[in-house]
Coordinates of C-alpha atoms and ligand atoms in Angstrom, one line a residue:
M29 CA 3.1 -18.5 30.9
L30 CA -0.7 -19.3 30.9
D31 CA -3.0 -17.1 28.9
P32 CA -6.7 -16.3 29.9
F33 CA -7.8 -19.4 28.0
G34 CA -5.5 -21.8 29.8
R35 CA -3.1 -22.1 26.9
N36 CA 0.6 -22.5 27.8
I37 CA 2.7 -20.0 25.8
S38 CA 6.0 -21.8 25.2
Y39 CA 6.8 -20.7 21.6
L40 CA 8.2 -17.4 20.5
R41 CA 8.6 -16.3 16.9
V42 CA 11.1 -13.5 16.4
S43 CA 11.1 -11.4 13.2
V44 CA 14.6 -10.0 13.1
T45 CA 14.0 -7.7 10.1
D46 CA 11.0 -6.7 8.0
R47 CA 13.2 -6.5 4.9
C48 CA 13.3 -9.2 2.3
D49 CA 15.2 -9.9 -0.9
F50 CA 12.0 -11.3 -2.5
R51 CA 8.6 -9.6 -3.1
C52 CA 6.2 -12.5 -3.1
V53 CA 2.9 -11.4 -4.6
Y54 CA 0.7 -12.7 -1.8
C55 CA 3.0 -11.2 0.9
M56 CA 4.2 -7.7 -0.2
S57 CA 3.5 -5.1 -2.8
E58 CA 6.4 -4.5 -5.2
H59 CA 7.3 -1.2 -3.7
M60 CA 7.3 -1.7 0.0
T61 CA 8.3 0.9 2.5
F62 CA 10.4 -0.7 5.2
L63 CA 11.2 0.4 8.7
P64 CA 14.0 2.9 9.0
K65 CA 17.1 0.9 10.2
A66 CA 17.4 3.2 13.3
E67 CA 14.1 1.8 14.6
L68 CA 15.4 -1.8 14.7
L69 CA 16.4 -3.3 18.0
T70 CA 20.1 -4.3 18.1
L71 CA 20.9 -8.0 18.0
E72 CA 22.0 -7.7 21.6
E73 CA 18.6 -6.3 22.5
L74 CA 16.8 -9.1 20.7
E75 CA 18.9 -11.6 22.5
R76 CA 18.1 -10.0 25.9
L77 CA 14.4 -10.1 25.0
C78 CA 14.6 -13.7 24.0
G79 CA 16.4 -14.4 27.3
A80 CA 13.5 -12.8 29.2
F81 CA 11.0 -15.1 27.4
I82 CA 13.2 -18.2 28.0
A83 CA 13.3 -17.3 31.7
K84 CA 9.5 -17.2 31.7
G85 CA 9.1 -20.6 30.1
V86 CA 9.6 -20.3 26.4
E87 CA 11.1 -23.5 25.1
R88 CA 11.1 -23.0 21.4
I89 CA 12.2 -20.0 19.4
R90 CA 11.8 -19.6 15.6
I91 CA 13.8 -16.8 13.9
T92 CA 11.9 -15.3 11.0
G93 CA 11.3 -12.1 9.1
G94 CA 11.2 -10.5 6.5
E95 CA 14.1 -12.7 5.3
P96 CA 16.1 -13.3 8.5
L97 CA 19.3 -14.3 6.8
V98 CA 19.6 -10.8 5.2
R99 CA 20.0 -9.2 8.6
K100 CA 23.6 -8.2 9.1
N101 CA 25.4 -10.4 11.6
V102 CA 22.3 -12.5 12.3
M103 CA 24.6 -15.6 12.8
W104 CA 25.7 -13.9 16.1
L105 CA 22.1 -14.1 17.4
F106 CA 21.9 -17.8 16.3
E107 CA 25.1 -18.6 18.2
R108 CA 24.0 -16.8 21.3
L109 CA 20.6 -18.4 21.4
G110 CA 22.1 -21.7 20.5
S111 CA 24.2 -21.5 23.6
R112 CA 21.0 -21.5 25.6
L113 CA 19.8 -24.8 24.2
G114 CA 19.5 -27.7 26.6
A115 CA 20.4 -26.8 30.2
G116 CA 20.0 -23.1 29.2
G117 CA 16.2 -23.7 29.1
L118 CA 15.6 -23.6 25.4
Q119 CA 14.6 -26.8 23.7
E120 CA 14.6 -25.8 20.1
L121 CA 15.9 -23.0 17.9
T122 CA 14.6 -23.0 14.3
L123 CA 14.4 -20.8 11.3
T124 CA 12.0 -19.9 8.5
T125 CA 13.8 -18.7 5.4
N126 CA 13.2 -18.2 1.7
G127 CA 16.5 -20.2 1.1
S128 CA 18.3 -17.5 -0.9
Q129 CA 21.2 -17.2 1.6
L130 CA 21.2 -20.8 2.8
A131 CA 24.2 -22.0 0.7
R132 CA 26.2 -19.5 2.7
F133 CA 24.8 -20.1 6.2
A134 CA 23.7 -23.7 6.4
R135 CA 26.8 -25.1 8.1
E136 CA 26.9 -22.2 10.6
L137 CA 23.3 -22.7 11.5
R138 CA 23.9 -26.4 12.1
S139 CA 26.9 -25.7 14.3
A140 CA 24.9 -23.1 16.3
G141 CA 22.5 -25.8 17.3
V142 CA 19.7 -25.4 14.7
K143 CA 18.4 -28.9 13.7
R144 CA 15.3 -28.1 11.7
I145 CA 14.5 -25.3 9.3
N146 CA 11.5 -24.4 7.2
V147 CA 12.2 -23.3 3.6
S148 CA 9.4 -21.4 1.8
L149 CA 9.1 -22.6 -1.8
D150 CA 5.9 -22.3 -3.9
T151 CA 7.1 -23.7 -7.2
R152 CA 10.0 -25.5 -8.9
D153 CA 9.3 -23.9 -12.2
P154 CA 11.8 -21.0 -12.8
D155 CA 9.4 -18.7 -14.7
R156 CA 6.6 -19.3 -12.2
F157 CA 9.1 -18.7 -9.4
R158 CA 10.0 -15.3 -10.8
E159 CA 6.3 -14.5 -11.2
I160 CA 5.5 -15.3 -7.6
T161 CA 8.7 -13.9 -5.9
R162 CA 9.1 -11.1 -8.4
W163 CA 12.9 -10.9 -7.5
G164 CA 13.9 -14.4 -6.6
E165 CA 16.1 -16.8 -8.4
L166 CA 15.1 -20.4 -8.2
N167 CA 18.5 -22.0 -8.6
R168 CA 19.9 -20.1 -5.6
V169 CA 17.1 -21.5 -3.4
L170 CA 17.5 -25.0 -4.7
G171 CA 21.2 -24.8 -4.1
G172 CA 20.5 -23.5 -0.6
I173 CA 18.2 -26.5 0.1
D174 CA 20.9 -28.9 -1.1
A175 CA 23.4 -27.1 1.2
A176 CA 21.0 -27.4 4.2
L177 CA 20.5 -31.1 3.6
E178 CA 24.3 -31.7 3.2
A179 CA 24.9 -29.8 6.5
G180 CA 22.6 -32.2 8.2
L181 CA 19.6 -29.9 8.8
S182 CA 16.2 -31.4 8.5
V183 CA 14.2 -29.3 6.0
K184 CA 10.5 -28.8 5.7
I185 CA 9.2 -27.2 2.6
N186 CA 6.3 -24.7 3.1
T187 CA 4.2 -23.9 0.1
V188 CA 1.5 -21.3 0.0
A189 CA -1.3 -22.8 -2.1
L190 CA -2.3 -20.3 -4.8
K191 CA -5.3 -20.8 -7.0
D192 CA -4.5 -21.3 -10.7
V193 CA -0.8 -20.4 -10.0
N194 CA 0.8 -23.5 -8.3
E195 CA -2.4 -25.5 -7.7
G196 CA -1.5 -28.0 -10.5
E197 CA 2.1 -28.4 -9.3
I198 CA 1.3 -29.4 -5.8
P199 CA 1.5 -33.2 -6.3
S200 CA 4.9 -32.9 -8.1
L201 CA 6.3 -30.5 -5.4
M202 CA 5.2 -32.9 -2.7
E203 CA 6.8 -35.9 -4.5
W204 CA 10.0 -34.0 -5.0
A205 CA 10.1 -32.9 -1.3
H206 CA 9.3 -36.4 0.0
G207 CA 11.9 -37.9 -2.4
L208 CA 14.6 -35.9 -0.7
G209 CA 13.3 -36.8 2.8
M210 CA 11.7 -33.4 3.5
D211 CA 8.3 -32.8 5.0
F212 CA 6.0 -30.8 2.9
T213 CA 3.4 -28.4 4.3
L214 CA 0.7 -26.4 2.4
I215 CA -0.5 -23.0 3.7
E216 CA -3.6 -21.0 3.0
T217 CA -3.1 -17.4 2.0
M218 CA -4.1 -15.0 4.8
P219 CA -5.5 -11.5 4.4
L220 CA -2.5 -9.6 5.9
G221 CA -1.3 -6.3 4.4
E222 CA -2.0 -4.5 1.2
I223 CA -0.8 -6.3 -1.9
D224 CA -1.0 -5.4 -5.6
G225 CA -3.5 -8.1 -6.6
S226 CA -6.7 -9.5 -5.3
R227 CA -6.7 -12.0 -2.4
L228 CA -9.8 -13.7 -3.7
D229 CA -8.0 -14.5 -7.0
Q230 CA -5.2 -16.2 -5.0
Y231 CA -7.1 -18.0 -2.3
L232 CA -7.3 -21.7 -2.6
P233 CA -9.0 -23.6 0.3
L234 CA -6.9 -26.5 1.4
S235 CA -10.0 -28.6 2.0
R236 CA -10.2 -28.6 -1.8
V237 CA -6.5 -29.5 -2.3
R238 CA -6.8 -32.3 0.3
A239 CA -9.8 -33.8 -1.5
T240 CA -8.0 -33.7 -4.9
L241 CA -4.8 -35.2 -3.4
G242 CA -7.0 -37.9 -1.8
E243 CA -8.1 -39.1 -5.2
H244 CA -4.6 -39.9 -6.2
Y245 CA -2.8 -40.7 -2.9
T246 CA -3.6 -42.6 0.3
L247 CA -3.6 -40.0 3.0
S248 CA -3.4 -41.6 6.5
E249 CA -4.2 -39.6 9.6
S250 CA -1.2 -38.9 11.7
D251 CA -0.8 -37.4 15.2
Y252 CA 2.7 -36.1 14.4
R253 CA 3.1 -32.5 15.6
T254 CA 6.1 -30.1 15.6
G255 CA 4.7 -27.6 18.0
G256 CA 3.4 -25.4 15.2
P257 CA 0.0 -25.1 13.7
A258 CA 0.3 -27.7 10.9
R259 CA -1.8 -30.9 11.0
Y260 CA -0.2 -33.8 9.2
V261 CA -1.1 -36.9 7.2
R262 CA 1.2 -39.6 6.0
V263 CA 1.2 -40.1 2.2
E264 CA 1.5 -43.9 1.9
E265 CA 2.8 -43.8 -1.7
T266 CA 5.7 -41.6 -0.9
G267 CA 6.2 -42.5 2.7
G268 CA 6.5 -38.7 3.5
R269 CA 4.6 -36.3 5.7
L270 CA 2.1 -33.8 4.3
G271 CA 1.1 -30.9 6.5
F272 CA -1.9 -28.5 6.2
I273 CA -1.9 -25.0 7.8
T274 CA -5.5 -23.9 7.4
P275 CA -6.1 -20.5 9.1
L276 CA -9.2 -20.0 7.0
T277 CA -10.9 -23.3 6.4
H278 CA -10.2 -24.6 9.9
N279 CA -8.9 -22.2 12.5
F280 CA -6.4 -23.8 14.9
C281 CA -6.5 -21.1 17.6
E282 CA -7.6 -23.3 20.4
S283 CA -4.2 -24.9 20.6
C284 CA -2.2 -21.7 19.9
N285 CA 1.0 -21.7 22.1
R286 CA 2.7 -18.8 20.3
V287 CA 3.5 -15.1 20.5
R288 CA 5.4 -13.0 18.0
L289 CA 8.0 -10.4 18.5
T290 CA 8.9 -7.9 15.8
C291 CA 12.3 -6.4 15.1
T292 CA 11.2 -3.2 16.9
G293 CA 10.3 -4.9 20.1
T294 CA 6.5 -5.0 19.6
L295 CA 4.9 -8.2 20.8
F296 CA 1.8 -9.5 18.9
M297 CA -0.2 -12.0 20.9
C298 CA -2.0 -13.1 17.7
L299 CA -1.1 -13.1 14.1
G300 CA -4.6 -12.1 13.2
Q301 CA -5.4 -9.3 15.7
E302 CA -4.1 -5.7 16.1
D303 CA -3.5 -5.7 19.8
A304 CA 0.2 -5.5 20.6
A305 CA 2.5 -4.7 23.5
D306 CA 5.5 -2.4 23.5
L307 CA 8.5 -4.3 25.0
R308 CA 11.1 -1.8 23.7
T309 CA 10.3 0.8 26.3
P310 CA 10.7 -1.4 29.4
L311 CA 13.7 -3.1 27.7
R312 CA 15.5 0.2 27.3
A313 CA 14.2 1.8 30.6
S314 CA 16.5 -0.4 32.7
D315 CA 19.2 -3.0 32.6
D316 CA 17.2 -5.0 35.1
D317 CA 14.6 -7.3 33.5
G318 CA 11.8 -6.6 36.1
A319 CA 9.8 -4.1 34.1
L320 CA 10.2 -6.2 31.0
S321 CA 9.1 -9.3 32.7
S322 CA 5.9 -7.5 34.0
A323 CA 5.2 -6.1 30.5
I324 CA 5.4 -9.7 29.1
D325 CA 3.0 -11.0 31.8
A326 CA 0.5 -8.2 31.1
A327 CA 0.7 -9.0 27.4
I328 CA 0.1 -12.7 27.9
R329 CA -2.9 -11.9 30.0
R330 CA -4.4 -10.1 26.9
K331 CA -3.8 -12.9 24.4
P332 CA -7.0 -13.0 22.4
K333 CA -9.0 -16.2 21.8
G334 CA -8.2 -16.3 18.1
H335 CA -8.4 -14.6 14.8
D336 CA -11.3 -14.5 12.3
F337 CA -9.8 -14.3 8.9
I338 CA -12.3 -14.3 6.0
I339 CA -11.6 -14.1 2.3
D340 CA -14.7 -13.8 0.2
R341 CA -16.4 -11.4 -2.2
R342 CA -17.5 -9.1 0.6
H343 CA -14.2 -9.2 2.4
Q344 CA -11.5 -8.3 -0.1
R345 CA -9.7 -5.7 2.1
P346 CA -6.9 -7.0 4.2
A347 CA -8.1 -8.2 7.7
L348 CA -5.0 -6.3 9.0
A349 CA -2.9 -3.5 7.6
R350 CA 0.4 -5.1 8.6
H351 CA 2.2 -7.5 6.4
M352 CA 3.3 -11.0 7.4
S353 CA 6.9 -9.8 6.9
L354 CA 6.6 -7.5 9.9
T355 CA 5.0 -9.9 12.3
G356 CA 7.0 -12.8 11.0
G357 CA 5.6 -16.0 9.4
Ligands
LIG4 N1 11.4 -14.8 4.4 C1 11.1 -16.0 5.1 C2 10.4 -17.0 4.2 O1 10.2 -16.8 3.1 O2 10.1 -18.1 4.7 C3 10.4 -15.8 6.4 C4 9.2 -14.8 6.4 S1 7.8 -15.2 5.4 C5 6.8 -13.9 5.8 C6 7.2 -16.6 6.2 C7 6.1 -17.4 5.5 O3 5.0 -16.6 5.4 C8 6.5 -17.8 4.1 O4 6.3 -19.2 4.0 C9 5.5 -17.1 3.2 O5 5.2 -17.8 2.1 C10 4.4 -16.9 4.2 N2 3.4 -15.8 3.9 C11 3.7 -14.5 3.6 N3 2.5 -13.8 3.4 C12 1.5 -14.7 3.6 C13 0.1 -14.6 3.5 N4 -0.5 -13.4 3.3 N5 -0.6 -15.7 3.7 C14 0.0 -16.9 4.0 N6 1.3 -17.1 4.1 C15 2.1 -16.0 3.9

């Protein structure tokens, strides 16, 4: 699937639920209204949609949310998609999770064919963890990460860099992750959805973090890529990889290969734009995938060039009303 800018769209992110067992301060407000369950596509419908994308050239699928592992029976979807790995056309099946349910599901994920997962973790300090996630429990997540490593999954830790919150902890988080053989990636906070606090108070440009880290560590350029938006350096002192996802200080849209499907069958062609395509109607209109396939083609033809996130004093409103938990991180 080629978009109007010649980019090959080979990566689908699927948000299987907008619900989450955490309420991270930069992601959601404490009292979120979630979609009525009746509006959700069934797991069978999600599988069929994924199949239509694989048939059109999608090679990599990441299951996300909300918290994907709180969706009932989600392991069924992993097993079904896992059976398409290899000769079935899919090259990689991955997951982004907050880790709260990993102790329970790590082995099953591995046997379904998942090899790599991203775990979101912004701090290893139990009180700060509560402050950031509001509802989360650090020990459960750390236990989940241990279980994932034991199950043979390769784990990347994703950390949203938050000014004055976890800024000072970034070096020790990185050293901890690298010490356990995990990649470590920092993310800039994006202006998506209404939250209770101010984005400007949270926003920490990664250019600044990188400069500070560079005073204490030797950061060597690396051309390592995972197919996602992170750009990596190698940290010579730890031997580990450090990634930067910088939608604000350096937008990476020119190499975007992704589209995002929500749990209601809406396809967003860009995380940072409103335009979306309804795939639920063609999906439900017929058992044949013809109309669905045409709707996907039409959507890809409208994929925008990029987003234009800004966070500064004049732009404190969210760029988009929808939360990351709906579109899927
Ligand atoms: N619940 C799963 C998790 O925690 O990884 C998957 C969904 S979550 C929305 C995906 C990622 O998006 C997490 O790493 C989270 O920290 C990040 N995220 C959420 N809101 C964000 C925002 N406004 N800016 C940047 N990253 C955000």
